[in-house]
Tab-separated table of C-alpha atoms and ligand atoms in Angstrom:
chain	number	residue	atom	x	y	z
A	1	MET	CA	14.931	4.079	12.641
A	2	ALA	CA	11.401	4.152	12.912
A	3	LEU	CA	9.469	1.066	14.119
A	4	SER	CA	9.147	-1.651	11.087
A	5	LEU	CA	5.529	-2.311	11.335
A	6	VAL	CA	3.642	-2.768	8.498
A	7	HIS	CA	5.114	-2.100	4.945
A	8	SER	CA	6.992	0.916	4.841
A	9	THR	CA	6.792	3.122	2.025
A	10	LEU	CA	8.921	1.325	-0.734
A	11	PHE	CA	10.303	4.065	-2.707
A	12	SER	CA	12.427	5.268	-0.006
A	13	LYS	CA	16.266	4.327	0.645
A	14	THR	CA	15.654	3.080	3.851
A	15	SER	CA	12.832	0.315	2.840
A	16	HIS	CA	15.401	-0.485	0.156
A	17	LEU	CA	17.348	-2.360	2.945
A	18	LEU	CA	14.516	-4.209	4.146
A	19	LEU	CA	13.642	-5.530	0.817
A	20	HIS	CA	17.167	-7.163	0.705
A	21	THR	CA	17.233	-8.468	4.284
A	22	LYS	CA	14.597	-11.085	3.588
A	23	ILE	CA	15.149	-14.296	5.325
A	24	GLY	CA	16.860	-16.856	3.023
A	25	PHE	CA	15.820	-20.513	3.041
A	26	SER	CA	19.034	-22.279	4.834
A	27	HIS	CA	16.325	-23.703	6.843
A	28	PHE	CA	15.062	-25.836	4.110
A	29	SER	CA	17.800	-28.733	4.364
A	30	SER	CA	17.833	-31.147	1.536
A	31	SER	CA	17.802	-34.166	3.334
A	32	ILE	CA	14.450	-35.488	1.880
A	33	PRO	CA	14.547	-34.209	-1.703
A	34	PHE	CA	11.028	-33.930	-3.115
A	35	SER	CA	11.394	-32.258	-7.265
A	36	THR	CA	9.254	-29.320	-7.906
A	37	SER	CA	8.618	-31.043	-11.167
A	38	ALA	CA	6.793	-33.308	-9.546
A	39	LEU	CA	3.903	-30.700	-9.090
A	40	PRO	CA	0.927	-31.082	-11.797
A	41	SER	CA	2.248	-29.164	-14.706
A	42	ASN	CA	-0.266	-25.933	-14.335
A	43	PRO	CA	-0.307	-25.347	-10.621
A	44	LYS	CA	-3.385	-22.831	-11.259
A	45	THR	CA	-5.692	-25.663	-11.910
A	46	TRP	CA	-4.906	-27.261	-8.473
A	47	ARG	CA	-5.405	-24.401	-6.199
A	48	ARG	CA	-8.505	-23.217	-4.619
A	49	PRO	CA	-11.669	-21.839	-6.566
A	50	VAL	CA	-12.418	-18.735	-6.917
A	51	ILE	CA	-15.106	-16.041	-8.198
A	52	SER	CA	-14.372	-15.631	-11.775
A	53	VAL	CA	-15.765	-12.412	-12.318
A	54	LEU	CA	-15.909	-9.053	-10.251
A	55	GLU	CA	-17.490	-5.769	-10.506
A	56	LEU	CA	-15.192	-2.491	-10.025
A	57	GLY	CA	-16.981	0.589	-10.192
A	58	GLY	CA	-19.553	-0.717	-12.072
A	59	VAL	CA	-17.165	-2.097	-14.224
A	60	LYS	CA	-17.149	-5.826	-14.796
A	61	ILE	CA	-13.316	-7.780	-15.017
A	62	ALA	CA	-13.393	-11.475	-15.779
A	63	ARG	CA	-11.132	-14.054	-13.798
A	64	ASP	CA	-9.478	-14.572	-16.952
A	65	ASP	CA	-8.559	-10.845	-18.276
A	66	VAL	CA	-6.006	-10.789	-14.878
A	67	VAL	CA	-5.160	-14.500	-14.030
A	68	ARG	CA	-3.616	-15.941	-16.974
A	69	ASP	CA	-1.227	-18.991	-17.725
A	70	ASP	CA	1.415	-16.824	-19.255
A	71	PRO	CA	4.971	-15.946	-18.642
A	72	THR	CA	3.887	-12.307	-18.591
A	73	ASN	CA	2.004	-12.908	-15.740
A	74	ASN	CA	2.025	-13.677	-12.019
A	75	VAL	CA	-1.078	-12.675	-10.570
A	76	PRO	CA	-2.751	-15.885	-8.331
A	77	ASP	CA	-6.077	-16.656	-7.815
A	78	THR	CA	-5.757	-15.147	-4.436
A	79	ILE	CA	-5.095	-12.098	-5.044
A	80	PHE	CA	-7.518	-11.573	-7.879
A	81	SER	CA	-10.096	-12.565	-5.298
A	82	LYS	CA	-9.123	-9.234	-3.391
A	83	LEU	CA	-9.393	-6.986	-6.096
A	84	GLY	CA	-13.292	-6.044	-5.634
A	85	LEU	CA	-13.142	-5.913	-2.062
A	86	GLN	CA	-12.449	-2.767	-1.307
A	87	LEU	CA	-12.556	-2.730	2.418
A	88	HIS	CA	-11.637	1.100	2.567
A	89	ARG	CA	-15.148	1.702	1.249
A	90	ARG	CA	-16.624	0.165	4.355
A	91	ASP	CA	-18.121	2.670	6.391
A	92	GLN	CA	-18.008	0.233	9.296
A	93	HIS	CA	-14.842	-1.341	8.932
A	94	PRO	CA	-11.485	0.160	11.039
A	95	LEU	CA	-9.765	1.522	7.233
A	96	GLY	CA	-13.222	2.786	6.180
A	97	ILE	CA	-13.358	4.600	9.435
A	98	LEU	CA	-10.057	6.136	9.351
A	99	LYS	CA	-10.457	7.442	5.679
A	100	ASN	CA	-13.601	9.083	6.325
A	101	THR	CA	-11.978	10.284	9.653
A	102	ILE	CA	-8.849	11.995	7.056
A	103	HIS	CA	-11.921	13.159	4.680
A	104	ASP	CA	-13.410	15.173	7.492
A	105	TYR	CA	-9.732	16.552	8.684
A	106	PHE	CA	-9.456	17.659	5.302
A	107	ASP	CA	-12.662	18.836	4.548
A	108	THR	CA	-13.141	20.793	7.716
A	109	ASN	CA	-9.344	22.728	7.210
A	110	TYR	CA	-9.549	23.378	3.429
A	111	SER	CA	-13.681	23.986	3.300
A	112	ASN	CA	-14.199	21.005	1.027
A	113	LYS	CA	-11.122	22.146	-1.546
A	114	PHE	CA	-9.832	18.243	-1.708
A	115	ASP	CA	-11.460	16.336	-4.584
A	116	LYS	CA	-11.695	12.300	-3.316
A	117	PHE	CA	-11.159	9.068	-5.154
A	118	ASP	CA	-11.603	6.044	-3.578
A	119	GLU	CA	-12.881	3.922	-6.504
A	120	LEU	CA	-10.068	4.120	-9.232
A	121	CYS	CA	-9.395	0.611	-10.582
A	122	PRO	CA	-6.232	-0.929	-9.132
A	123	ILE	CA	-5.448	-2.643	-12.672
A	124	VAL	CA	-3.216	0.168	-13.993
A	125	SER	CA	-0.799	0.399	-16.738
A	126	VAL	CA	3.307	0.233	-16.045
A	127	LYS	CA	3.687	3.775	-17.294
A	128	GLN	CA	1.266	5.029	-14.764
A	129	ASN	CA	2.214	3.045	-11.919
A	130	PHE	CA	6.322	3.352	-12.607
A	131	ASP	CA	6.855	5.705	-15.394
A	132	ASP	CA	4.628	8.717	-14.552
A	133	VAL	CA	6.163	9.485	-11.216
A	134	LEU	CA	9.437	8.842	-12.323
A	135	VAL	CA	10.479	5.336	-10.894
A	136	PRO	CA	14.025	4.557	-12.442
A	137	ALA	CA	13.708	1.817	-15.411
A	138	ASP	CA	16.430	-0.394	-12.753
A	139	HIS	CA	14.331	0.174	-9.453
A	140	VAL	CA	13.764	-3.207	-7.723
A	141	SER	CA	9.792	-2.384	-7.363
A	142	ARG	CA	9.497	-2.918	-10.664
A	143	SER	CA	10.810	-6.405	-10.915
A	144	TYR	CA	8.380	-9.356	-11.303
A	145	ASN	CA	9.471	-10.536	-7.762
A	146	ASP	CA	7.714	-7.729	-6.223
A	147	THR	CA	4.677	-6.225	-8.406
A	148	TYR	CA	2.011	-8.142	-9.647
A	149	TYR	CA	2.078	-7.896	-13.422
A	150	VAL	CA	-1.272	-8.907	-15.796
A	151	ASP	CA	1.228	-8.702	-18.675
A	152	SER	CA	3.896	-6.998	-19.317
A	153	GLN	CA	2.537	-3.539	-19.303
A	154	THR	CA	-0.045	-3.700	-16.839
A	155	VAL	CA	0.159	-4.334	-13.487
A	156	LEU	CA	-1.629	-4.130	-10.007
A	157	ARG	CA	-0.878	-0.699	-8.951
A	158	CYS	CA	1.583	-1.069	-5.712
A	159	HIS	CA	0.648	2.588	-4.687
A	160	THR	CA	-2.061	5.150	-5.489
A	161	SER	CA	1.157	7.612	-6.283
A	162	ALA	CA	-0.214	5.934	-9.847
A	163	HIS	CA	-2.786	8.341	-10.108
A	164	GLN	CA	-0.815	11.315	-9.706
A	165	ALA	CA	-0.160	12.348	-13.400
A	166	GLU	CA	-3.865	11.101	-14.668
A	167	LEU	CA	-5.623	13.533	-12.050
A	168	LEU	CA	-3.663	16.425	-12.894
A	169	ARG	CA	-4.047	16.076	-16.470
A	170	LYS	CA	-7.385	16.085	-15.719
A	171	GLY	CA	-7.371	19.374	-14.078
A	172	HIS	CA	-7.591	18.533	-10.596
A	173	THR	CA	-5.289	20.198	-7.795
A	174	HIS	CA	-6.326	19.211	-5.124
A	175	PHE	CA	-7.021	15.707	-4.224
A	176	LEU	CA	-6.829	12.567	-2.222
A	177	VAL	CA	-6.769	8.865	-3.469
A	178	THR	CA	-7.491	5.778	-1.694
A	179	GLY	CA	-7.122	2.571	-2.860
A	180	ASP	CA	-5.889	-0.841	-2.201
A	181	VAL	CA	-2.267	-1.846	-3.427
A	182	TYR	CA	-0.407	-4.986	-4.328
A	183	ARG	CA	2.711	-6.214	-3.787
A	184	ARG	CA	4.313	-9.374	-3.800
A	185	ASP	CA	5.666	-9.878	-0.550
A	186	SER	CA	5.325	-12.352	2.583
A	187	ILE	CA	2.599	-12.871	5.024
A	188	ASP	CA	2.452	-12.562	8.820
A	189	SER	CA	1.063	-10.518	11.370
A	190	THR	CA	2.933	-7.494	9.902
A	191	HIS	CA	2.873	-7.943	6.022
A	192	TYR	CA	0.296	-8.484	4.057
A	193	PRO	CA	0.442	-8.848	-0.481
A	194	VAL	CA	-2.735	-6.372	-0.649
A	195	PHE	CA	-3.197	-3.106	1.674
A	196	HIS	CA	-4.707	0.154	1.399
A	197	GLN	CA	-3.098	3.432	1.334
A	198	MET	CA	-4.466	7.303	0.816
A	199	GLU	CA	-2.491	9.684	-1.669
A	200	GLY	CA	-2.970	13.298	-1.099
A	201	PHE	CA	-1.608	16.113	-3.517
A	202	ARG	CA	-1.788	19.862	-3.710
A	203	VAL	CA	-0.846	22.145	-6.220
A	204	PHE	CA	-0.096	25.861	-5.697
A	205	SER	CA	-0.008	29.080	-8.056
A	206	PRO	CA	2.901	31.342	-7.997
A	207	ASP	CA	0.340	34.344	-6.297
A	208	GLU	CA	0.123	31.919	-3.639
A	209	TRP	CA	3.621	31.636	-3.055
A	210	GLU	CA	4.570	35.138	-3.867
A	211	ALA	CA	3.115	36.948	-1.497
A	212	SER	CA	4.836	34.994	1.268
A	213	GLY	CA	8.548	35.954	-0.287
A	214	MET	CA	9.378	32.428	0.149
A	215	ASP	CA	10.458	30.269	-2.940
A	216	GLY	CA	7.358	27.909	-4.297
A	217	THR	CA	9.571	24.855	-2.915
A	218	SER	CA	9.902	26.501	0.872
A	219	PHE	CA	6.516	27.517	0.782
A	220	ALA	CA	5.396	24.204	-0.411
A	221	ALA	CA	7.485	22.063	2.054
A	222	GLU	CA	6.153	24.434	4.738
A	223	ASP	CA	2.478	24.401	4.002
A	224	LEU	CA	2.834	20.444	3.761
A	225	LYS	CA	4.530	20.236	7.252
A	226	LYS	CA	1.937	21.874	8.975
A	227	CYS	CA	-0.963	20.251	7.119
A	228	LEU	CA	0.479	16.495	8.032
A	229	GLU	CA	1.098	17.791	11.610
A	230	GLY	CA	-2.599	19.054	11.799
A	231	LEU	CA	-3.675	15.537	10.297
A	232	ALA	CA	-1.167	13.675	12.757
A	233	THR	CA	-2.777	15.507	15.650
A	234	HIS	CA	-6.647	14.899	14.421
A	235	LEU	CA	-5.748	10.867	14.416
A	236	PHE	CA	-3.767	10.548	17.378
A	237	GLY	CA	-4.206	13.439	19.667
A	238	ALA	CA	-1.034	15.442	20.968
A	239	VAL	CA	1.625	13.502	20.335
A	240	GLU	CA	5.744	14.026	19.768
A	241	MET	CA	6.551	14.086	16.036
A	242	ARG	CA	9.706	14.683	14.007
A	243	TRP	CA	10.425	14.714	10.174
A	244	VAL	CA	13.051	12.534	8.574
A	245	ASP	CA	14.933	13.552	5.221
A	246	THR	CA	14.582	10.195	2.930
A	247	TYR	CA	14.015	9.868	-0.716
A	248	PHE	CA	11.793	9.307	-3.231
A	249	PRO	CA	11.814	9.424	-6.989
A	250	PHE	CA	8.447	11.592	-7.324
A	251	THR	CA	9.704	14.117	-4.410
A	252	ASN	CA	12.290	16.645	-3.637
A	253	PRO	CA	12.861	17.356	-0.655
A	254	SER	CA	11.117	14.118	0.646
A	255	PHE	CA	10.462	13.874	4.161
A	256	GLU	CA	9.117	10.663	6.507
A	257	LEU	CA	6.791	11.929	9.615
A	258	GLU	CA	7.129	9.894	12.210
A	259	ILE	CA	5.239	9.533	16.004
A	260	TYR	CA	6.644	8.959	19.223
A	261	PHE	CA	3.830	5.911	20.285
A	262	LYS	CA	3.692	3.606	22.889
A	263	GLU	CA	7.305	4.396	23.413
A	264	LYS	CA	8.535	3.852	19.959
A	265	TRP	CA	8.853	6.156	16.658
A	266	LEU	CA	6.241	4.931	14.496
A	267	GLU	CA	6.716	6.295	10.606
A	268	VAL	CA	3.455	7.426	9.871
A	269	LEU	CA	4.183	8.641	6.120
A	270	GLY	CA	6.138	9.805	3.208
A	271	CYS	CA	5.574	12.800	1.432
A	272	GLY	CA	7.260	15.841	0.032
A	273	VAL	CA	7.694	18.474	-2.815
A	274	THR	CA	6.576	17.036	-6.168
A	275	GLU	CA	9.412	16.893	-8.779
A	276	GLN	CA	8.797	19.820	-11.138
A	277	GLU	CA	9.346	16.966	-14.134
A	278	ILE	CA	6.094	15.219	-13.134
A	279	LEU	CA	4.142	19.283	-12.821
A	280	LYS	CA	5.770	20.333	-16.251
A	281	ARG	CA	4.717	17.092	-17.715
A	282	ASN	CA	0.954	16.891	-16.756
A	283	GLY	CA	0.419	20.786	-17.681
A	284	LYS	CA	1.157	22.767	-14.505
A	285	LEU	CA	4.317	24.220	-15.532
A	286	ASN	CA	4.583	27.107	-13.350
A	287	ASN	CA	3.514	25.255	-10.478
A	288	VAL	CA	4.653	23.827	-7.342
A	289	ALA	CA	2.957	20.908	-5.085
A	290	TRP	CA	3.194	19.005	-2.129
A	291	ALA	CA	2.097	15.075	-2.083
A	292	PHE	CA	1.895	12.460	0.500
A	293	GLY	CA	1.299	8.845	0.802
A	294	LEU	CA	0.078	7.079	3.985
A	295	GLY	CA	-0.565	3.393	4.754
A	296	LEU	CA	-3.997	2.693	6.298
A	297	GLU	CA	-3.606	-0.593	7.871
A	298	ARG	CA	-0.308	0.872	9.768
A	299	LEU	CA	-2.053	3.659	11.185
A	300	ALA	CA	-5.421	1.619	11.786
A	301	MET	CA	-3.324	-1.084	13.538
A	302	VAL	CA	-2.050	1.001	15.820
A	303	LEU	CA	-5.121	3.196	16.876
A	304	PHE	CA	-7.454	0.440	16.867
A	305	ASP	CA	-5.100	-1.831	18.810
A	306	ILE	CA	-5.141	-4.408	16.157
A	307	PRO	CA	-2.636	-6.397	16.244
A	308	ASP	CA	-2.617	-8.774	13.241
A	309	ILE	CA	-2.918	-7.453	9.911
A	310	ARG	CA	-4.705	-10.643	8.233
A	311	LEU	CA	-7.740	-9.451	10.518
A	312	PHE	CA	-8.984	-6.563	8.251
A	313	TRP	CA	-10.037	-9.389	5.706
A	314	SER	CA	-11.953	-11.206	8.201
A	315	ASP	CA	-15.572	-11.749	7.596
A	316	ASP	CA	-15.644	-13.566	11.016
A	317	GLU	CA	-18.913	-11.485	13.090
A	318	ARG	CA	-16.466	-11.218	16.297
A	319	PHE	CA	-13.978	-9.295	14.316
A	320	THR	CA	-16.877	-7.163	12.434
A	321	SER	CA	-19.284	-6.338	14.530
A	322	GLN	CA	-16.483	-4.315	16.913
A	323	PHE	CA	-16.484	-1.453	14.863
A	324	SER	CA	-19.260	1.423	14.160
A	325	LYS	CA	-19.216	4.216	11.559
A	326	GLY	CA	-17.441	7.390	12.728
A	327	GLN	CA	-15.870	5.470	15.520
A	328	LEU	CA	-12.271	6.044	15.130
A	329	GLY	CA	-10.297	3.996	18.017
A	330	THR	CA	-12.309	1.869	19.598
A	331	LYS	CA	-9.942	-0.880	21.200
A	332	PHE	CA	-10.183	-4.220	19.296
A	333	LYS	CA	-11.119	-7.042	21.968
A	334	PRO	CA	-8.914	-10.089	20.977
A	335	PHE	CA	-10.651	-13.377	20.312
A	336	SER	CA	-9.217	-17.063	19.773
A	337	ARG	CA	-6.701	-17.504	17.106
A	338	TYR	CA	-5.900	-21.169	16.104
A	339	PRO	CA	-2.146	-22.006	17.947
A	340	PRO	CA	1.063	-22.194	15.368
A	341	CYS	CA	1.287	-25.544	13.871
A	342	TYR	CA	4.918	-25.820	12.504
A	343	LYS	CA	5.675	-28.359	9.744
A	344	ASP	CA	9.228	-28.998	8.214
A	345	MET	CA	9.759	-30.139	4.760
A	346	SER	CA	12.768	-30.511	2.173
A	347	PHE	CA	13.173	-29.988	-1.359
A	348	TRP	CA	14.935	-29.666	-4.353
A	349	ILE	CA	14.790	-25.756	-5.728
A	350	SER	CA	15.225	-24.974	-9.466
A	351	GLU	CA	17.899	-21.528	-10.579
A	352	SER	CA	14.801	-19.978	-11.058
A	353	PHE	CA	13.322	-20.524	-7.430
A	354	THR	CA	12.590	-17.364	-5.439
A	355	GLU	CA	10.320	-17.318	-1.875
A	356	ASN	CA	7.286	-15.234	-3.290
A	357	ASN	CA	6.892	-17.915	-5.766
A	358	LEU	CA	6.665	-20.613	-3.301
A	359	CYS	CA	4.947	-18.781	-0.894
A	360	GLU	CA	2.459	-18.190	-3.133
A	361	VAL	CA	1.729	-21.974	-4.228
A	362	VAL	CA	1.720	-23.217	-0.607
A	363	ARG	CA	-0.916	-20.011	0.112
A	364	GLY	CA	-2.758	-21.152	-2.816
A	365	ILE	CA	-3.769	-24.550	-0.937
A	366	ALA	CA	-3.618	-23.474	2.683
A	367	GLY	CA	-4.654	-19.885	2.918
A	368	ASP	CA	-3.554	-16.915	4.475
A	369	LEU	CA	-2.725	-18.718	7.776
A	370	VAL	CA	0.906	-19.946	6.607
A	371	GLU	CA	3.500	-17.887	8.045
A	372	GLU	CA	7.182	-17.934	6.756
B	1	LIG	N1	4.172	5.867	-3.187
B	1	LIG	C1	5.310	5.675	-2.153
B	1	LIG	C2	5.020	4.549	-1.368
B	1	LIG	O1	4.086	3.451	-1.492
B	1	LIG	C3	4.500	6.767	-0.624
B	1	LIG	C4	4.802	7.972	-1.011
B	1	LIG	C5	5.789	8.676	-0.667
B	1	LIG	C6	3.492	9.021	-1.449
B	1	LIG	C7	6.161	10.401	-1.135
B	1	LIG	C8	3.865	10.412	-2.164
B	1	LIG	C9	4.895	10.689	-1.582
B	1	LIG	O2	2.633	11.030	-2.571
B	1	LIG	O3	5.155	12.020	-1.653
B	1	LIG	O4	6.026	3.766	-0.796
């Protein structure tokens, strides 16, 4: 298996295993019981104060629209405060530099044919996020434990694939979508509940594959692999690569690309030939298409030698001043970090206890330095 570094693709079979092997809470003994019912009744009122309105692509979004004291809502203030930051749109930020480098690759090799989107609103419907890309009704990613729900029909997108259908319906045939995505998760040096993805999509018409004598699916799969191998070389130089068959609900066949980097196989992205059902539903009945999704943090950590995913969110000059527009791969120089400080605590838990709920309460007070 590839090096497990930073969010692997959520929808592949292998990552389900990872999701189910989360560490339990056996180390919380019950010797000094502390009932959670002793907490103030509304946890959101004693968390850190945050801004109340933010602007996304010219649209104002109020905190009260996204963070609500309602059982169908599980968005904490700490997550709301990330919604407008759009790190991928900062040209001097490693994520922005990486995005621009990938854009350059597509512009050069496809003569500016790919339409680029990086300001689509991360608040999407359940239909966009899951149904439109054929995520099964009982898929674990739909749970309140894994996804941030604004209400029962609205979520913070958990992947940029959420925009495939709407862009197809609008008539786009070649596009790249970059954005912040949200998944309830632990926080440590390689995990953070907000990260950034880029989605790529290309539609072919029959004349494109008919001339080749291949069937549409084989033609698209071959083109996809050629395109992404070129992208990996553009980013990493001459590296060894391999393709691994996998499963995604939205593609068939589906693949992961891995590169051999620093003596380990590193999963770079997920991709495949788009399910016909998605094309059919969105006005592309006679076409075939390919799609890919890649995690920007995962790649940026490797390319810039950034050891901790939390650094991407830093406003500390010692971090931000190290990177410049257009400079992919400047090596990050570490600066002082606080030493870790371990604390034991014990408490009673109720039947409805989940690890993510607890961690969010703790982080609402103590911030992102708290691990595990
Ligand atoms: N949406 C997937 C995820 O977040 C990544 C992905 C895989 C996107 C394959 C694609 C694709 O477009 O074809 O795990």
